[in-house]
Amino acid sequence: MSNNIVIAIDGYSSCGKSTLAKALAQKLHFIYVDSGAMYRAVTLYFLRHHIDLHDHQQVVEALKNIHLNFHSRDYQTHITLNDEEVSEEIRQMPVSDNVSAVAALREVRYEMVKQQQRMGRSKNIVMDGRDIGTTVFPDAQLKIFMTADPKVRAERRYKELHEKNPDITLEEVFENIAHRDYQDTTREESPLMRAADAIILDNTNLTPDQQLEFALNKIKGLSEP
Ligand code: DC
């Protein structure tokens, strides 16, 4: 039996999961794991190698050739795909547009969940994603389910993306978020849903500091008799 602590943060696309997860990890000196980055890196590999998502054998063979690694610097996600740093590229629209379809594949989820569970076996971690509290760590000590108004989420994401890609429109970002929400909640394999014991955090009108305070209070509650 291990005594390490796992904090699971799940929720819809672009509702600030990683901002909260990073802040918590920093405050508590835990390791931060961005599980979405793993699905994104797999998607990048599949795009580059033109993997047919309907071809089970191709998908399985491709997964054997994918080696992912996290290098945490300043609580920012640095992920390598077969030793190449891909942290920037996995945030671009081609990956964002295709990641939900890749993340819906049973073979892909099986492999990612296995790797994620290995990471949380011996260390204190904060992991964010869609199925962390339901599938990856159903016994996590704290589960937070985040949500926010879709329009507010699109505006926040647009601001981030627009700095790097001035051609992008708010409509495009909104469409992408709506599409991912639909795919993530309706897929057969581990769909996005709130674990029965997860605490809901709607951050439509909350600042990052207020969200951190909310989560820290919940953690304090865990250790109190
Ligand atoms: O959190 P994100 O937007 O970077 O995640 C990218 C995609 O990966 C998202 O559309 C859903 C999928 N995902 C998932 O299915 N399970 C996870 N644990 C994390 C992400």
Short mmCIF file of N, CA and C in Angstrom, two decimals, residues 23-131:
data_model
loop_
_atom_site.label_atom_id
_atom_site.label_comp_id
_atom_site.label_asym_id
_atom_site.label_seq_id
_atom_site.Cartn_x
_atom_site.Cartn_y
_atom_site.Cartn_z
N ALA A 23 -1.06 25.44 -10.23
CA ALA A 23 -0.96 26.27 -9.02
C ALA A 23 -0.98 25.40 -7.76
N LEU A 24 -1.83 24.39 -7.78
CA LEU A 24 -1.91 23.48 -6.63
C LEU A 24 -0.61 22.71 -6.45
N ALA A 25 -0.10 22.19 -7.57
CA ALA A 25 1.13 21.40 -7.51
C ALA A 25 2.27 22.24 -6.96
N GLN A 26 2.32 23.49 -7.42
CA GLN A 26 3.38 24.38 -6.98
C GLN A 26 3.28 24.66 -5.48
N LYS A 27 2.07 24.94 -5.05
CA LYS A 27 1.83 25.27 -3.65
C LYS A 27 2.15 24.08 -2.73
N LEU A 28 1.78 22.89 -3.19
CA LEU A 28 1.90 21.69 -2.34
C LEU A 28 3.20 20.91 -2.59
N HIS A 29 3.98 21.36 -3.57
CA HIS A 29 5.19 20.64 -3.99
C HIS A 29 4.87 19.23 -4.47
N PHE A 30 3.82 19.14 -5.25
CA PHE A 30 3.44 17.87 -5.88
C PHE A 30 3.91 17.90 -7.33
N ILE A 31 3.88 16.74 -7.96
CA ILE A 31 4.20 16.67 -9.40
C ILE A 31 2.92 16.94 -10.17
N TYR A 32 3.03 17.76 -11.21
CA TYR A 32 1.86 18.05 -12.05
C TYR A 32 1.91 17.20 -13.33
N VAL A 33 0.84 16.50 -13.62
CA VAL A 33 0.78 15.72 -14.86
C VAL A 33 -0.44 16.14 -15.69
N ASP A 34 -0.16 16.61 -16.90
CA ASP A 34 -1.18 17.07 -17.84
C ASP A 34 -1.52 15.88 -18.75
N SER A 35 -2.58 15.14 -18.40
CA SER A 35 -2.86 13.91 -19.17
C SER A 35 -3.32 14.25 -20.59
N GLY A 36 -3.92 15.42 -20.79
CA GLY A 36 -4.35 15.82 -22.13
C GLY A 36 -3.17 15.95 -23.08
N ALA A 37 -2.02 16.38 -22.54
CA ALA A 37 -0.82 16.54 -23.37
C ALA A 37 -0.41 15.19 -23.96
N MET A 38 -0.67 14.12 -23.22
CA MET A 38 -0.31 12.78 -23.71
C MET A 38 -1.18 12.42 -24.92
N TYR A 39 -2.50 12.67 -24.80
CA TYR A 39 -3.39 12.38 -25.93
C TYR A 39 -3.04 13.27 -27.12
N ARG A 40 -2.64 14.50 -26.83
CA ARG A 40 -2.26 15.41 -27.91
C ARG A 40 -1.00 14.94 -28.62
N ALA A 41 -0.02 14.46 -27.86
CA ALA A 41 1.23 14.01 -28.48
C ALA A 41 0.98 12.76 -29.34
N VAL A 42 0.11 11.88 -28.87
CA VAL A 42 -0.25 10.70 -29.67
C VAL A 42 -0.92 11.16 -30.96
N THR A 43 -1.80 12.16 -30.86
CA THR A 43 -2.49 12.69 -32.04
C THR A 43 -1.49 13.26 -33.04
N LEU A 44 -0.51 13.98 -32.54
CA LEU A 44 0.51 14.56 -33.42
C LEU A 44 1.23 13.45 -34.19
N TYR A 45 1.59 12.39 -33.48
CA TYR A 45 2.26 11.26 -34.14
C TYR A 45 1.36 10.65 -35.21
N PHE A 46 0.09 10.45 -34.86
CA PHE A 46 -0.86 9.85 -35.81
C PHE A 46 -1.02 10.73 -37.05
N LEU A 47 -1.06 12.05 -36.86
CA LEU A 47 -1.21 12.96 -38.01
C LEU A 47 0.03 12.89 -38.90
N ARG A 48 1.19 12.94 -38.25
CA ARG A 48 2.43 12.93 -39.03
C ARG A 48 2.60 11.63 -39.82
N HIS A 49 2.11 10.53 -39.25
CA HIS A 49 2.30 9.23 -39.89
C HIS A 49 1.04 8.74 -40.62
N HIS A 50 0.07 9.64 -40.75
CA HIS A 50 -1.17 9.33 -41.47
C HIS A 50 -1.79 8.01 -41.01
N ILE A 51 -1.91 7.85 -39.73
CA ILE A 51 -2.49 6.62 -39.19
C ILE A 51 -4.00 6.64 -39.39
N ASP A 52 -4.51 5.55 -39.93
CA ASP A 52 -5.95 5.41 -40.15
C ASP A 52 -6.60 4.97 -38.83
N LEU A 53 -7.42 5.85 -38.25
CA LEU A 53 -7.99 5.58 -36.92
C LEU A 53 -8.92 4.38 -36.92
N HIS A 54 -9.38 3.99 -38.10
CA HIS A 54 -10.30 2.84 -38.16
C HIS A 54 -9.56 1.52 -38.32
N ASP A 55 -8.25 1.61 -38.48
CA ASP A 55 -7.45 0.40 -38.69
C ASP A 55 -6.79 0.00 -37.37
N HIS A 56 -7.41 -0.95 -36.69
CA HIS A 56 -6.95 -1.38 -35.36
C HIS A 56 -5.46 -1.73 -35.35
N GLN A 57 -5.04 -2.50 -36.36
CA GLN A 57 -3.65 -2.97 -36.40
C GLN A 57 -2.67 -1.80 -36.54
N GLN A 58 -3.02 -0.84 -37.40
CA GLN A 58 -2.15 0.34 -37.59
C GLN A 58 -2.03 1.12 -36.28
N VAL A 59 -3.16 1.25 -35.58
CA VAL A 59 -3.16 2.02 -34.34
C VAL A 59 -2.28 1.32 -33.30
N VAL A 60 -2.44 0.02 -33.18
CA VAL A 60 -1.66 -0.74 -32.20
C VAL A 60 -0.16 -0.65 -32.52
N GLU A 61 0.18 -0.80 -33.80
CA GLU A 61 1.60 -0.74 -34.19
C GLU A 61 2.16 0.66 -33.92
N ALA A 62 1.36 1.68 -34.22
CA ALA A 62 1.83 3.05 -34.01
C ALA A 62 2.10 3.30 -32.52
N LEU A 63 1.20 2.80 -31.69
CA LEU A 63 1.36 3.03 -30.24
C LEU A 63 2.67 2.42 -29.73
N LYS A 64 3.09 1.33 -30.33
CA LYS A 64 4.34 0.68 -29.91
C LYS A 64 5.54 1.59 -30.20
N ASN A 65 5.38 2.48 -31.20
CA ASN A 65 6.51 3.34 -31.60
C ASN A 65 6.48 4.71 -30.93
N ILE A 66 5.53 4.90 -30.01
CA ILE A 66 5.41 6.21 -29.37
C ILE A 66 5.97 6.16 -27.97
N HIS A 67 6.96 7.01 -27.70
CA HIS A 67 7.53 7.07 -26.35
C HIS A 67 7.40 8.50 -25.84
N LEU A 68 6.63 8.65 -24.79
CA LEU A 68 6.36 9.98 -24.24
C LEU A 68 7.12 10.17 -22.94
N ASN A 69 7.57 11.39 -22.73
CA ASN A 69 8.23 11.73 -21.47
C ASN A 69 7.88 13.13 -21.04
N PHE A 70 7.70 13.30 -19.74
CA PHE A 70 7.45 14.64 -19.20
C PHE A 70 8.72 15.17 -18.57
N HIS A 71 8.99 16.45 -18.81
CA HIS A 71 10.09 17.12 -18.11
C HIS A 71 9.47 18.34 -17.49
N SER A 72 9.33 18.33 -16.20
CA SER A 72 8.68 19.46 -15.56
C SER A 72 9.69 20.55 -15.22
N ARG A 73 9.51 21.72 -15.83
CA ARG A 73 10.33 22.87 -15.48
C ARG A 73 9.37 23.96 -15.07
N ASP A 74 9.54 24.49 -13.87
CA ASP A 74 8.67 25.57 -13.36
C ASP A 74 7.19 25.21 -13.48
N TYR A 75 6.87 23.98 -13.29
CA TYR A 75 5.50 23.50 -13.35
C TYR A 75 4.84 23.75 -14.70
N GLN A 76 5.65 23.92 -15.73
CA GLN A 76 5.10 24.00 -17.09
C GLN A 76 5.26 22.62 -17.70
N THR A 77 4.32 22.24 -18.56
CA THR A 77 4.41 20.92 -19.18
C THR A 77 5.39 20.96 -20.34
N HIS A 78 6.42 20.14 -20.24
CA HIS A 78 7.32 19.94 -21.37
C HIS A 78 7.21 18.47 -21.69
N ILE A 79 6.70 18.16 -22.86
CA ILE A 79 6.51 16.76 -23.22
C ILE A 79 7.32 16.44 -24.46
N THR A 80 7.96 15.29 -24.43
CA THR A 80 8.70 14.87 -25.62
C THR A 80 8.02 13.65 -26.23
N LEU A 81 8.03 13.65 -27.55
CA LEU A 81 7.51 12.52 -28.34
C LEU A 81 8.73 11.93 -29.02
N ASN A 82 9.10 10.73 -28.62
CA ASN A 82 10.32 10.10 -29.14
C ASN A 82 11.50 11.07 -29.10
N ASP A 83 11.69 11.68 -27.95
CA ASP A 83 12.81 12.58 -27.66
C ASP A 83 12.74 13.95 -28.33
N GLU A 84 11.67 14.22 -29.05
CA GLU A 84 11.53 15.56 -29.66
C GLU A 84 10.56 16.38 -28.79
N GLU A 85 10.99 17.60 -28.45
CA GLU A 85 10.12 18.48 -27.65
C GLU A 85 8.94 18.93 -28.52
N VAL A 86 7.71 18.59 -28.09
CA VAL A 86 6.53 18.92 -28.92
C VAL A 86 5.51 19.77 -28.16
N SER A 87 5.93 20.35 -27.04
CA SER A 87 5.00 21.07 -26.16
C SER A 87 4.22 22.18 -26.87
N GLU A 88 4.90 22.86 -27.81
CA GLU A 88 4.23 23.95 -28.53
C GLU A 88 3.30 23.39 -29.60
N GLU A 89 3.83 22.45 -30.35
CA GLU A 89 3.10 21.95 -31.53
C GLU A 89 1.79 21.25 -31.14
N ILE A 90 1.75 20.62 -29.98
CA ILE A 90 0.52 19.89 -29.61
C ILE A 90 -0.62 20.84 -29.24
N ARG A 91 -0.33 22.14 -29.09
CA ARG A 91 -1.39 23.13 -28.76
C ARG A 91 -2.00 23.76 -30.00
N GLN A 92 -1.44 23.47 -31.18
CA GLN A 92 -1.94 24.11 -32.40
C GLN A 92 -3.23 23.45 -32.89
N MET A 93 -3.94 24.17 -33.76
CA MET A 93 -5.28 23.72 -34.19
C MET A 93 -5.31 22.34 -34.86
N PRO A 94 -4.33 21.96 -35.70
CA PRO A 94 -4.43 20.63 -36.31
C PRO A 94 -4.55 19.52 -35.25
N VAL A 95 -3.81 19.64 -34.18
CA VAL A 95 -3.91 18.64 -33.11
C VAL A 95 -5.24 18.82 -32.36
N SER A 96 -5.58 20.07 -32.02
CA SER A 96 -6.83 20.31 -31.29
C SER A 96 -8.04 19.79 -32.04
N ASP A 97 -7.99 19.90 -33.37
CA ASP A 97 -9.14 19.47 -34.17
C ASP A 97 -9.27 17.95 -34.25
N ASN A 98 -8.19 17.24 -33.97
CA ASN A 98 -8.22 15.78 -34.16
C ASN A 98 -8.09 14.98 -32.87
N VAL A 99 -7.74 15.67 -31.77
CA VAL A 99 -7.40 14.93 -30.55
C VAL A 99 -8.58 14.16 -29.96
N SER A 100 -9.78 14.70 -30.05
CA SER A 100 -10.92 13.99 -29.44
C SER A 100 -11.17 12.65 -30.11
N ALA A 101 -11.00 12.61 -31.43
CA ALA A 101 -11.22 11.34 -32.14
C ALA A 101 -10.16 10.32 -31.73
N VAL A 102 -8.93 10.79 -31.57
CA VAL A 102 -7.85 9.87 -31.16
C VAL A 102 -8.07 9.41 -29.72
N ALA A 103 -8.48 10.35 -28.86
CA ALA A 103 -8.68 10.02 -27.44
C ALA A 103 -9.89 9.10 -27.22
N ALA A 104 -10.72 8.96 -28.27
CA ALA A 104 -11.89 8.08 -28.12
C ALA A 104 -11.53 6.62 -28.40
N LEU A 105 -10.33 6.38 -28.93
CA LEU A 105 -9.95 5.00 -29.29
C LEU A 105 -9.57 4.19 -28.06
N ARG A 106 -10.16 3.01 -27.97
CA ARG A 106 -9.93 2.14 -26.80
C ARG A 106 -8.44 1.81 -26.64
N GLU A 107 -7.77 1.49 -27.76
CA GLU A 107 -6.36 1.09 -27.69
C GLU A 107 -5.50 2.22 -27.13
N VAL A 108 -5.83 3.44 -27.55
CA VAL A 108 -5.06 4.60 -27.10
C VAL A 108 -5.29 4.82 -25.61
N ARG A 109 -6.54 4.77 -25.19
CA ARG A 109 -6.86 5.03 -23.77
C ARG A 109 -6.21 3.98 -22.87
N TYR A 110 -6.25 2.74 -23.31
CA TYR A 110 -5.68 1.67 -22.51
C TYR A 110 -4.21 1.96 -22.22
N GLU A 111 -3.49 2.35 -23.25
CA GLU A 111 -2.05 2.60 -23.12
C GLU A 111 -1.78 3.85 -22.26
N MET A 112 -2.55 4.91 -22.47
CA MET A 112 -2.33 6.15 -21.71
C MET A 112 -2.66 5.96 -20.23
N VAL A 113 -3.78 5.28 -19.96
CA VAL A 113 -4.20 5.09 -18.57
C VAL A 113 -3.14 4.27 -17.81
N LYS A 114 -2.59 3.27 -18.49
CA LYS A 114 -1.54 2.45 -17.87
C LYS A 114 -0.35 3.33 -17.47
N GLN A 115 0.07 4.19 -18.38
CA GLN A 115 1.22 5.06 -18.09
C GLN A 115 0.89 6.07 -16.97
N GLN A 116 -0.36 6.58 -17.00
CA GLN A 116 -0.75 7.57 -15.98
C GLN A 116 -0.79 6.93 -14.59
N GLN A 117 -1.31 5.72 -14.52
CA GLN A 117 -1.39 5.04 -13.22
C GLN A 117 0.00 4.77 -12.67
N ARG A 118 0.94 4.47 -13.56
CA ARG A 118 2.32 4.24 -13.14
C ARG A 118 2.89 5.51 -12.49
N MET A 119 2.57 6.66 -13.07
CA MET A 119 3.11 7.93 -12.55
C MET A 119 2.58 8.23 -11.15
N GLY A 120 1.35 7.79 -10.86
CA GLY A 120 0.75 8.14 -9.58
C GLY A 120 0.94 7.08 -8.51
N ARG A 121 1.74 6.08 -8.82
CA ARG A 121 1.86 4.96 -7.89
C ARG A 121 2.69 5.32 -6.66
N SER A 122 3.69 6.16 -6.84
CA SER A 122 4.60 6.35 -5.71
C SER A 122 4.83 7.82 -5.35
N LYS A 123 4.24 8.72 -6.14
CA LYS A 123 4.52 10.15 -5.88
C LYS A 123 3.23 10.90 -5.60
N ASN A 124 3.36 12.03 -4.91
CA ASN A 124 2.20 12.91 -4.73
C ASN A 124 1.99 13.66 -6.04
N ILE A 125 0.81 13.52 -6.61
CA ILE A 125 0.61 14.18 -7.91
C ILE A 125 -0.73 14.91 -8.00
N VAL A 126 -0.74 15.90 -8.88
CA VAL A 126 -1.98 16.53 -9.32
C VAL A 126 -2.08 16.19 -10.80
N MET A 127 -3.16 15.51 -11.20
CA MET A 127 -3.31 15.17 -12.62
C MET A 127 -4.61 15.75 -13.14
N ASP A 128 -4.57 16.38 -14.30
CA ASP A 128 -5.82 16.89 -14.85
C ASP A 128 -6.15 16.18 -16.16
N GLY A 129 -7.46 16.10 -16.46
CA GLY A 129 -7.90 15.40 -17.66
C GLY A 129 -9.40 15.29 -17.74
N ARG A 130 -9.87 14.14 -18.21
CA ARG A 130 -11.32 13.93 -18.37
C ARG A 130 -11.82 12.73 -17.58
N ASP A 131 -10.93 11.77 -17.33
CA ASP A 131 -11.35 10.52 -16.70
C ASP A 131 -10.46 10.18 -15.50
#
